[in-house]
């Protein structure tokens, strides 16, 4: 097990059973208002705190994560609804492709893309959204305590907003706070919480 795997395993143990992210809930409320239930890709799904809600609401979900243990935990969850349309794929979202989707959800995952790979990842993500589809997730700001770590991507506020050019930004909340990580480390967080709708 490498250092990243150890880190994420501890993370998954710490967040087990936590509720879905507010970004996902915001996107789901917007879909509900449109009477739209469809296919979602959950990038960096972990043990499924977001995927489980999508499945419970009747969405088909492709959960992608580089941690096979987290995906096994997701598949074994007792709160999976009967007949859940869940497919898991073990791999890096930097390398794997996915089908076009109504929703691409990426909660606290995209910053874990190496900066030199981010433009390609983002272009593929944008192209994978169906008309009127949504992105929900987080990016880290430049003042995040982990900024500058190898393999971590951060964005300035304007750069982050520019990623959504041509789309409708439905939520863009900037959070900057000193708090602890789920694994108990003190950290300065600088986060953009984002929901955006692709052109119809
Ligand atoms: C901070 S956790 C977030 C998990 C979950 N989305 C949540 O909101 O609690 C980041 C997740 O991304 C996964 N991950 C990290 N780098 C990845 C990559 N390159 N490709 C796929 N998954 C990755 C980790 O294994 C972990 O499950």
PDB file of C-alpha atoms and ligand atoms in Angstrom:
ATOM      1  CA  UNK A   1       0.000   0.000   0.000  1.00  0.00           C
ATOM      2  CA  UNK A   2       1.526   3.386  -0.936  1.00  0.00           C
ATOM      3  CA  UNK A   3       1.294   6.564   1.151  1.00  0.00           C
ATOM      4  CA  UNK A   4      -1.701   7.935  -0.786  1.00  0.00           C
ATOM      5  CA  UNK A   5      -3.646   4.700  -0.373  1.00  0.00           C
ATOM      6  CA  UNK A   6      -2.919   4.684   3.369  1.00  0.00           C
ATOM      7  CA  UNK A   7      -4.067   8.309   3.609  1.00  0.00           C
ATOM      8  CA  UNK A   8      -7.343   7.677   1.776  1.00  0.00           C
ATOM      9  CA  UNK A   9      -8.036   4.481   3.715  1.00  0.00           C
ATOM     10  CA  UNK A  10      -7.786   6.446   6.957  1.00  0.00           C
ATOM     11  CA  UNK A  11      -9.972   9.145   5.396  1.00  0.00           C
ATOM     12  CA  UNK A  12     -12.666   6.636   4.424  1.00  0.00           C
ATOM     13  CA  UNK A  13     -12.676   5.105   7.884  1.00  0.00           C
ATOM     14  CA  UNK A  14     -13.076   8.600   9.385  1.00  0.00           C
ATOM     15  CA  UNK A  15     -15.966   9.699   7.141  1.00  0.00           C
ATOM     16  CA  UNK A  16     -17.879   6.402   7.042  1.00  0.00           C
ATOM     17  CA  UNK A  17     -21.626   7.032   7.221  1.00  0.00           C
ATOM     18  CA  UNK A  18     -21.439  10.819   6.801  1.00  0.00           C
ATOM     19  CA  UNK A  19     -24.253  12.541   4.880  1.00  0.00           C
ATOM     20  CA  UNK A  20     -24.083  13.614   1.229  1.00  0.00           C
ATOM     21  CA  UNK A  21     -22.321  16.827   0.248  1.00  0.00           C
ATOM     22  CA  UNK A  22     -24.305  20.067   0.016  1.00  0.00           C
ATOM     23  CA  UNK A  23     -23.174  20.486  -3.596  1.00  0.00           C
ATOM     24  CA  UNK A  24     -24.743  17.181  -4.565  1.00  0.00           C
ATOM     25  CA  UNK A  25     -27.951  18.041  -2.713  1.00  0.00           C
ATOM     26  CA  UNK A  26     -28.118  21.385  -4.530  1.00  0.00           C
ATOM     27  CA  UNK A  27     -27.718  19.673  -7.909  1.00  0.00           C
ATOM     28  CA  UNK A  28     -30.310  17.054  -7.008  1.00  0.00           C
ATOM     29  CA  UNK A  29     -32.829  19.722  -6.006  1.00  0.00           C
ATOM     30  CA  UNK A  30     -32.349  21.360  -9.400  1.00  0.00           C
ATOM     31  CA  UNK A  31     -32.807  18.052 -11.216  1.00  0.00           C
ATOM     32  CA  UNK A  32     -35.882  17.307  -9.160  1.00  0.00           C
ATOM     33  CA  UNK A  33     -37.392  20.640 -10.203  1.00  0.00           C
ATOM     34  CA  UNK A  34     -36.857  19.504 -13.804  1.00  0.00           C
ATOM     35  CA  UNK A  35     -38.250  16.012 -13.139  1.00  0.00           C
ATOM     36  CA  UNK A  36     -34.943  14.622 -14.361  1.00  0.00           C
ATOM     37  CA  UNK A  37     -33.373  11.432 -13.056  1.00  0.00           C
ATOM     38  CA  UNK A  38     -30.592   9.889 -15.084  1.00  0.00           C
ATOM     39  CA  UNK A  39     -27.029   8.702 -15.180  1.00  0.00           C
ATOM     40  CA  UNK A  40     -24.378  10.093 -12.837  1.00  0.00           C
ATOM     41  CA  UNK A  41     -20.635   9.644 -12.741  1.00  0.00           C
ATOM     42  CA  UNK A  42     -19.120  10.046  -9.279  1.00  0.00           C
ATOM     43  CA  UNK A  43     -15.412  10.842  -9.546  1.00  0.00           C
ATOM     44  CA  UNK A  44     -13.441   9.985  -6.410  1.00  0.00           C
ATOM     45  CA  UNK A  45     -16.619   8.405  -5.042  1.00  0.00           C
ATOM     46  CA  UNK A  46     -14.917   6.921  -2.003  1.00  0.00           C
ATOM     47  CA  UNK A  47     -17.181   4.691   0.001  1.00  0.00           C
ATOM     48  CA  UNK A  48     -20.211   6.376  -1.507  1.00  0.00           C
ATOM     49  CA  UNK A  49     -21.567   9.107   0.732  1.00  0.00           C
ATOM     50  CA  UNK A  50     -22.892  10.807  -2.419  1.00  0.00           C
ATOM     51  CA  UNK A  51     -23.421   7.763  -4.649  1.00  0.00           C
ATOM     52  CA  UNK A  52     -25.745   6.156  -2.140  1.00  0.00           C
ATOM     53  CA  UNK A  53     -28.211   9.047  -2.250  1.00  0.00           C
ATOM     54  CA  UNK A  54     -28.186   9.090  -6.036  1.00  0.00           C
ATOM     55  CA  UNK A  55     -28.933   5.357  -6.089  1.00  0.00           C
ATOM     56  CA  UNK A  56     -31.678   5.733  -3.504  1.00  0.00           C
ATOM     57  CA  UNK A  57     -33.295   8.360  -5.749  1.00  0.00           C
ATOM     58  CA  UNK A  58     -33.225   6.033  -8.753  1.00  0.00           C
ATOM     59  CA  UNK A  59     -30.142   7.321 -10.544  1.00  0.00           C
ATOM     60  CA  UNK A  60     -27.757   4.969 -12.349  1.00  0.00           C
ATOM     61  CA  UNK A  61     -24.268   5.566 -11.012  1.00  0.00           C
ATOM     62  CA  UNK A  62     -20.760   4.893 -12.250  1.00  0.00           C
ATOM     63  CA  UNK A  63     -18.474   5.317  -9.233  1.00  0.00           C
ATOM     64  CA  UNK A  64     -14.801   5.796 -10.070  1.00  0.00           C
ATOM     65  CA  UNK A  65     -12.082   5.714  -7.452  1.00  0.00           C
ATOM     66  CA  UNK A  66      -8.404   4.844  -7.270  1.00  0.00           C
ATOM     67  CA  UNK A  67      -8.982   3.032  -3.965  1.00  0.00           C
ATOM     68  CA  UNK A  68     -10.371  -0.457  -4.565  1.00  0.00           C
ATOM     69  CA  UNK A  69     -11.157  -0.922  -0.862  1.00  0.00           C
ATOM     70  CA  UNK A  70     -13.402   2.138  -0.805  1.00  0.00           C
ATOM     71  CA  UNK A  71     -15.309   0.832  -3.820  1.00  0.00           C
ATOM     72  CA  UNK A  72     -15.684  -2.578  -2.187  1.00  0.00           C
ATOM     73  CA  UNK A  73     -17.154  -0.822   0.858  1.00  0.00           C
ATOM     74  CA  UNK A  74     -19.572   1.035  -1.379  1.00  0.00           C
ATOM     75  CA  UNK A  75     -20.709  -2.200  -3.031  1.00  0.00           C
ATOM     76  CA  UNK A  76     -21.190  -3.789   0.405  1.00  0.00           C
ATOM     77  CA  UNK A  77     -23.222  -0.956   1.933  1.00  0.00           C
ATOM     78  CA  UNK A  78     -26.375  -2.076   3.686  1.00  0.00           C
ATOM     79  CA  UNK A  79     -28.226   1.054   2.610  1.00  0.00           C
ATOM     80  CA  UNK A  80     -27.903   0.242  -1.105  1.00  0.00           C
ATOM     81  CA  UNK A  81     -31.470   0.093  -2.399  1.00  0.00           C
ATOM     82  CA  UNK A  82     -32.687  -3.172  -3.934  1.00  0.00           C
ATOM     83  CA  UNK A  83     -31.879  -3.260  -7.650  1.00  0.00           C
ATOM     84  CA  UNK A  84     -29.420  -0.357  -7.335  1.00  0.00           C
ATOM     85  CA  UNK A  85     -27.938   0.474 -10.727  1.00  0.00           C
ATOM     86  CA  UNK A  86     -24.357   0.836  -9.574  1.00  0.00           C
ATOM     87  CA  UNK A  87     -21.186   0.150 -11.517  1.00  0.00           C
ATOM     88  CA  UNK A  88     -17.812   0.723  -9.884  1.00  0.00           C
ATOM     89  CA  UNK A  89     -14.577   1.303 -11.739  1.00  0.00           C
ATOM     90  CA  UNK A  90     -11.223   1.103 -10.032  1.00  0.00           C
ATOM     91  CA  UNK A  91      -8.828   3.582 -11.611  1.00  0.00           C
ATOM     92  CA  UNK A  92      -7.687   7.168 -11.755  1.00  0.00           C
ATOM     93  CA  UNK A  93     -10.052   9.763 -13.170  1.00  0.00           C
ATOM     94  CA  UNK A  94      -6.931  11.246 -14.737  1.00  0.00           C
ATOM     95  CA  UNK A  95      -6.662   8.212 -17.013  1.00  0.00           C
ATOM     96  CA  UNK A  96     -10.040   6.518 -17.328  1.00  0.00           C
ATOM     97  CA  UNK A  97     -12.846   7.758 -19.532  1.00  0.00           C
ATOM     98  CA  UNK A  98     -16.542   7.570 -18.795  1.00  0.00           C
ATOM     99  CA  UNK A  99     -19.762   7.767 -20.823  1.00  0.00           C
ATOM    100  CA  UNK A 100     -21.729  10.980 -21.242  1.00  0.00           C
ATOM    101  CA  UNK A 101     -23.766  11.741 -18.154  1.00  0.00           C
ATOM    102  CA  UNK A 102     -26.538  13.899 -16.757  1.00  0.00           C
ATOM    103  CA  UNK A 103     -24.409  14.618 -13.706  1.00  0.00           C
ATOM    104  CA  UNK A 104     -20.701  14.531 -13.015  1.00  0.00           C
ATOM    105  CA  UNK A 105     -20.226  14.689  -9.271  1.00  0.00           C
ATOM    106  CA  UNK A 106     -16.728  15.169  -7.886  1.00  0.00           C
ATOM    107  CA  UNK A 107     -16.798  15.905  -4.166  1.00  0.00           C
ATOM    108  CA  UNK A 108     -13.392  16.908  -2.798  1.00  0.00           C
ATOM    109  CA  UNK A 109     -11.723  14.926  -5.564  1.00  0.00           C
ATOM    110  CA  UNK A 110     -10.615  17.112  -8.499  1.00  0.00           C
ATOM    111  CA  UNK A 111      -7.905  18.968  -6.506  1.00  0.00           C
ATOM    112  CA  UNK A 112      -6.196  15.566  -6.284  1.00  0.00           C
ATOM    113  CA  UNK A 113      -5.384  15.783  -9.999  1.00  0.00           C
ATOM    114  CA  UNK A 114      -1.793  16.772 -10.831  1.00  0.00           C
ATOM    115  CA  UNK A 115      -1.820  20.347 -12.213  1.00  0.00           C
ATOM    116  CA  UNK A 116      -0.278  19.334 -15.534  1.00  0.00           C
ATOM    117  CA  UNK A 117      -3.114  16.825 -16.095  1.00  0.00           C
ATOM    118  CA  UNK A 118      -5.947  19.096 -15.011  1.00  0.00           C
ATOM    119  CA  UNK A 119      -6.624  20.824 -18.373  1.00  0.00           C
ATOM    120  CA  UNK A 120      -7.137  17.464 -20.098  1.00  0.00           C
ATOM    121  CA  UNK A 121      -9.270  16.137 -17.230  1.00  0.00           C
ATOM    122  CA  UNK A 122     -11.408  19.244 -17.260  1.00  0.00           C
ATOM    123  CA  UNK A 123     -11.860  19.188 -21.052  1.00  0.00           C
ATOM    124  CA  UNK A 124     -12.990  15.557 -20.864  1.00  0.00           C
ATOM    125  CA  UNK A 125     -15.303  16.306 -17.960  1.00  0.00           C
ATOM    126  CA  UNK A 126     -16.939  19.205 -19.797  1.00  0.00           C
ATOM    127  CA  UNK A 127     -17.365  17.141 -22.968  1.00  0.00           C
ATOM    128  CA  UNK A 128     -18.946  14.299 -20.995  1.00  0.00           C
ATOM    129  CA  UNK A 129     -21.947  16.274 -19.811  1.00  0.00           C
ATOM    130  CA  UNK A 130     -25.200  15.802 -21.711  1.00  0.00           C
ATOM    131  CA  UNK A 131     -27.125  18.966 -22.662  1.00  0.00           C
ATOM    132  CA  UNK A 132     -28.420  20.601 -19.496  1.00  0.00           C
ATOM    133  CA  UNK A 133     -26.332  18.253 -17.388  1.00  0.00           C
ATOM    134  CA  UNK A 134     -24.648  19.383 -14.207  1.00  0.00           C
ATOM    135  CA  UNK A 135     -21.303  19.406 -12.464  1.00  0.00           C
ATOM    136  CA  UNK A 136     -21.272  19.319  -8.669  1.00  0.00           C
ATOM    137  CA  UNK A 137     -18.155  19.376  -6.551  1.00  0.00           C
ATOM    138  CA  UNK A 138     -15.249  21.276  -5.068  1.00  0.00           C
ATOM    139  CA  UNK A 139     -12.065  22.958  -6.193  1.00  0.00           C
ATOM    140  CA  UNK A 140      -9.402  24.238  -3.822  1.00  0.00           C
ATOM    141  CA  UNK A 141      -8.369  27.877  -3.759  1.00  0.00           C
ATOM    142  CA  UNK A 142      -4.850  29.236  -3.846  1.00  0.00           C
ATOM    143  CA  UNK A 143      -4.750  29.868  -0.094  1.00  0.00           C
ATOM    144  CA  UNK A 144      -5.568  26.286   0.778  1.00  0.00           C
ATOM    145  CA  UNK A 145      -3.040  24.852   3.223  1.00  0.00           C
ATOM    146  CA  UNK A 146      -2.204  22.064   0.798  1.00  0.00           C
ATOM    147  CA  UNK A 147      -1.501  24.429  -2.128  1.00  0.00           C
ATOM    148  CA  UNK A 148       1.873  23.659  -3.635  1.00  0.00           C
ATOM    149  CA  UNK A 149       1.882  20.018  -2.612  1.00  0.00           C
ATOM    150  CA  UNK A 150       2.996  17.794  -5.463  1.00  0.00           C
ATOM    151  CA  UNK A 151       0.036  16.395  -7.380  1.00  0.00           C
ATOM    152  CA  UNK A 152      -2.483  18.934  -6.053  1.00  0.00           C
ATOM    153  CA  UNK A 153      -4.335  21.462  -8.208  1.00  0.00           C
ATOM    154  CA  UNK A 154      -5.581  24.789  -6.865  1.00  0.00           C
ATOM    155  CA  UNK A 155      -7.399  27.641  -8.589  1.00  0.00           C
ATOM    156  CA  UNK A 156      -7.852  31.355  -8.117  1.00  0.00           C
ATOM    157  CA  UNK A 157     -11.447  32.488  -7.816  1.00  0.00           C
ATOM    158  CA  UNK A 158     -11.566  33.929 -11.351  1.00  0.00           C
ATOM    159  CA  UNK A 159      -9.772  30.948 -12.871  1.00  0.00           C
ATOM    160  CA  UNK A 160     -12.197  28.623 -11.156  1.00  0.00           C
ATOM    161  CA  UNK A 161     -15.212  30.530 -12.457  1.00  0.00           C
ATOM    162  CA  UNK A 162     -13.707  30.638 -15.953  1.00  0.00           C
ATOM    163  CA  UNK A 163     -13.774  26.836 -16.090  1.00  0.00           C
ATOM    164  CA  UNK A 164     -17.552  27.111 -16.384  1.00  0.00           C
ATOM    165  CA  UNK A 165     -17.614  29.512 -19.331  1.00  0.00           C
ATOM    166  CA  UNK A 166     -20.829  29.082 -21.315  1.00  0.00           C
ATOM    167  CA  UNK A 167     -22.559  27.249 -18.459  1.00  0.00           C
ATOM    168  CA  UNK A 168     -24.890  28.547 -15.789  1.00  0.00           C
ATOM    169  CA  UNK A 169     -23.259  28.665 -12.383  1.00  0.00           C
ATOM    170  CA  UNK A 170     -25.984  27.722  -9.914  1.00  0.00           C
ATOM    171  CA  UNK A 171     -23.834  27.670  -6.787  1.00  0.00           C
ATOM    172  CA  UNK A 172     -20.392  29.144  -6.199  1.00  0.00           C
ATOM    173  CA  UNK A 173     -19.572  29.396  -2.534  1.00  0.00           C
ATOM    174  CA  UNK A 174     -16.120  30.257  -1.290  1.00  0.00           C
ATOM    175  CA  UNK A 175     -15.157  28.870   2.100  1.00  0.00           C
ATOM    176  CA  UNK A 176     -12.004  29.815   3.937  1.00  0.00           C
ATOM    177  CA  UNK A 177     -11.563  28.468   7.400  1.00  0.00           C
ATOM    178  CA  UNK A 178      -9.149  26.901   9.848  1.00  0.00           C
ATOM    179  CA  UNK A 179     -10.379  23.479  10.815  1.00  0.00           C
ATOM    180  CA  UNK A 180      -9.255  19.901  11.101  1.00  0.00           C
ATOM    181  CA  UNK A 181      -9.356  17.266   8.399  1.00  0.00           C
ATOM    182  CA  UNK A 182     -11.471  14.122   8.923  1.00  0.00           C
ATOM    183  CA  UNK A 183      -8.223  12.479  10.018  1.00  0.00           C
ATOM    184  CA  UNK A 184      -7.639  15.099  12.706  1.00  0.00           C
ATOM    185  CA  UNK A 185      -4.925  17.278  11.097  1.00  0.00           C
ATOM    186  CA  UNK A 186      -5.166  21.059  11.521  1.00  0.00           C
ATOM    187  CA  UNK A 187      -5.549  22.675   8.127  1.00  0.00           C
ATOM    188  CA  UNK A 188      -6.356  25.993   6.484  1.00  0.00           C
ATOM    189  CA  UNK A 189      -9.146  25.247   4.010  1.00  0.00           C
ATOM    190  CA  UNK A 190      -9.835  27.379   0.965  1.00  0.00           C
ATOM    191  CA  UNK A 191     -12.595  25.723  -0.997  1.00  0.00           C
ATOM    192  CA  UNK A 192     -14.954  26.605  -3.826  1.00  0.00           C
ATOM    193  CA  UNK A 193     -18.230  24.665  -3.614  1.00  0.00           C
ATOM    194  CA  UNK A 194     -19.695  24.606  -7.092  1.00  0.00           C
ATOM    195  CA  UNK A 195     -22.773  23.493  -8.991  1.00  0.00           C
ATOM    196  CA  UNK A 196     -23.049  24.426 -12.654  1.00  0.00           C
ATOM    197  CA  UNK A 197     -25.393  23.512 -15.489  1.00  0.00           C
ATOM    198  CA  UNK A 198     -24.118  22.864 -18.988  1.00  0.00           C
ATOM    199  CA  UNK A 199     -25.836  24.532 -21.909  1.00  0.00           C
ATOM    200  CA  UNK A 200     -29.065  22.775 -22.880  1.00  0.00           C
TER     201      UNK A 200
HETATM  202  C1  LIG B   1     -11.206  13.475  -0.099  1.00  0.00           C
HETATM  203  S1  LIG B   1     -11.827  11.946  -0.675  1.00  0.00           S
HETATM  204  C2  LIG B   1     -13.515  12.359  -1.114  1.00  0.00           C
HETATM  205  C3  LIG B   1     -14.405  11.157  -1.133  1.00  0.00           C
HETATM  206  C4  LIG B   1     -15.894  11.481  -1.379  1.00  0.00           C
HETATM  207  N1  LIG B   1     -16.120  11.997  -2.714  1.00  0.00           N
HETATM  208  C5  LIG B   1     -16.375  12.466  -0.340  1.00  0.00           C
HETATM  209  O1  LIG B   1     -16.846  13.532  -0.702  1.00  0.00           O
HETATM  210  O2  LIG B   1     -16.286  12.161   0.855  1.00  0.00           O
HETATM  211  C6  LIG B   1     -11.055  11.810  -2.244  1.00  0.00           C
HETATM  212  C7  LIG B   1     -11.390  10.526  -2.964  1.00  0.00           C
HETATM  213  O3  LIG B   1     -10.815  10.563  -4.265  1.00  0.00           O
HETATM  214  C8  LIG B   1     -10.124   9.345  -4.493  1.00  0.00           C
HETATM  215  N2  LIG B   1      -9.061   9.675  -5.436  1.00  0.00           N
HETATM  216  C9  LIG B   1      -7.934  10.393  -5.214  1.00  0.00           C
HETATM  217  N3  LIG B   1      -7.241  10.548  -6.344  1.00  0.00           N
HETATM  218  C10 LIG B   1      -7.964   9.911  -7.310  1.00  0.00           C
HETATM  219  C11 LIG B   1      -7.783   9.712  -8.700  1.00  0.00           C
HETATM  220  N4  LIG B   1      -6.733  10.214  -9.329  1.00  0.00           N
HETATM  221  N5  LIG B   1      -8.711   9.021  -9.386  1.00  0.00           N
HETATM  222  C12 LIG B   1      -9.793   8.506  -8.740  1.00  0.00           C
HETATM  223  N6  LIG B   1     -10.019   8.663  -7.428  1.00  0.00           N
HETATM  224  C13 LIG B   1      -9.120   9.353  -6.726  1.00  0.00           C
HETATM  225  C14 LIG B   1      -9.670   8.861  -3.125  1.00  0.00           C
HETATM  226  O4  LIG B   1      -9.443   7.483  -3.085  1.00  0.00           O
HETATM  227  C15 LIG B   1     -10.855   9.283  -2.286  1.00  0.00           C
HETATM  228  O5  LIG B   1     -11.859   8.291  -2.300  1.00  0.00           O
END
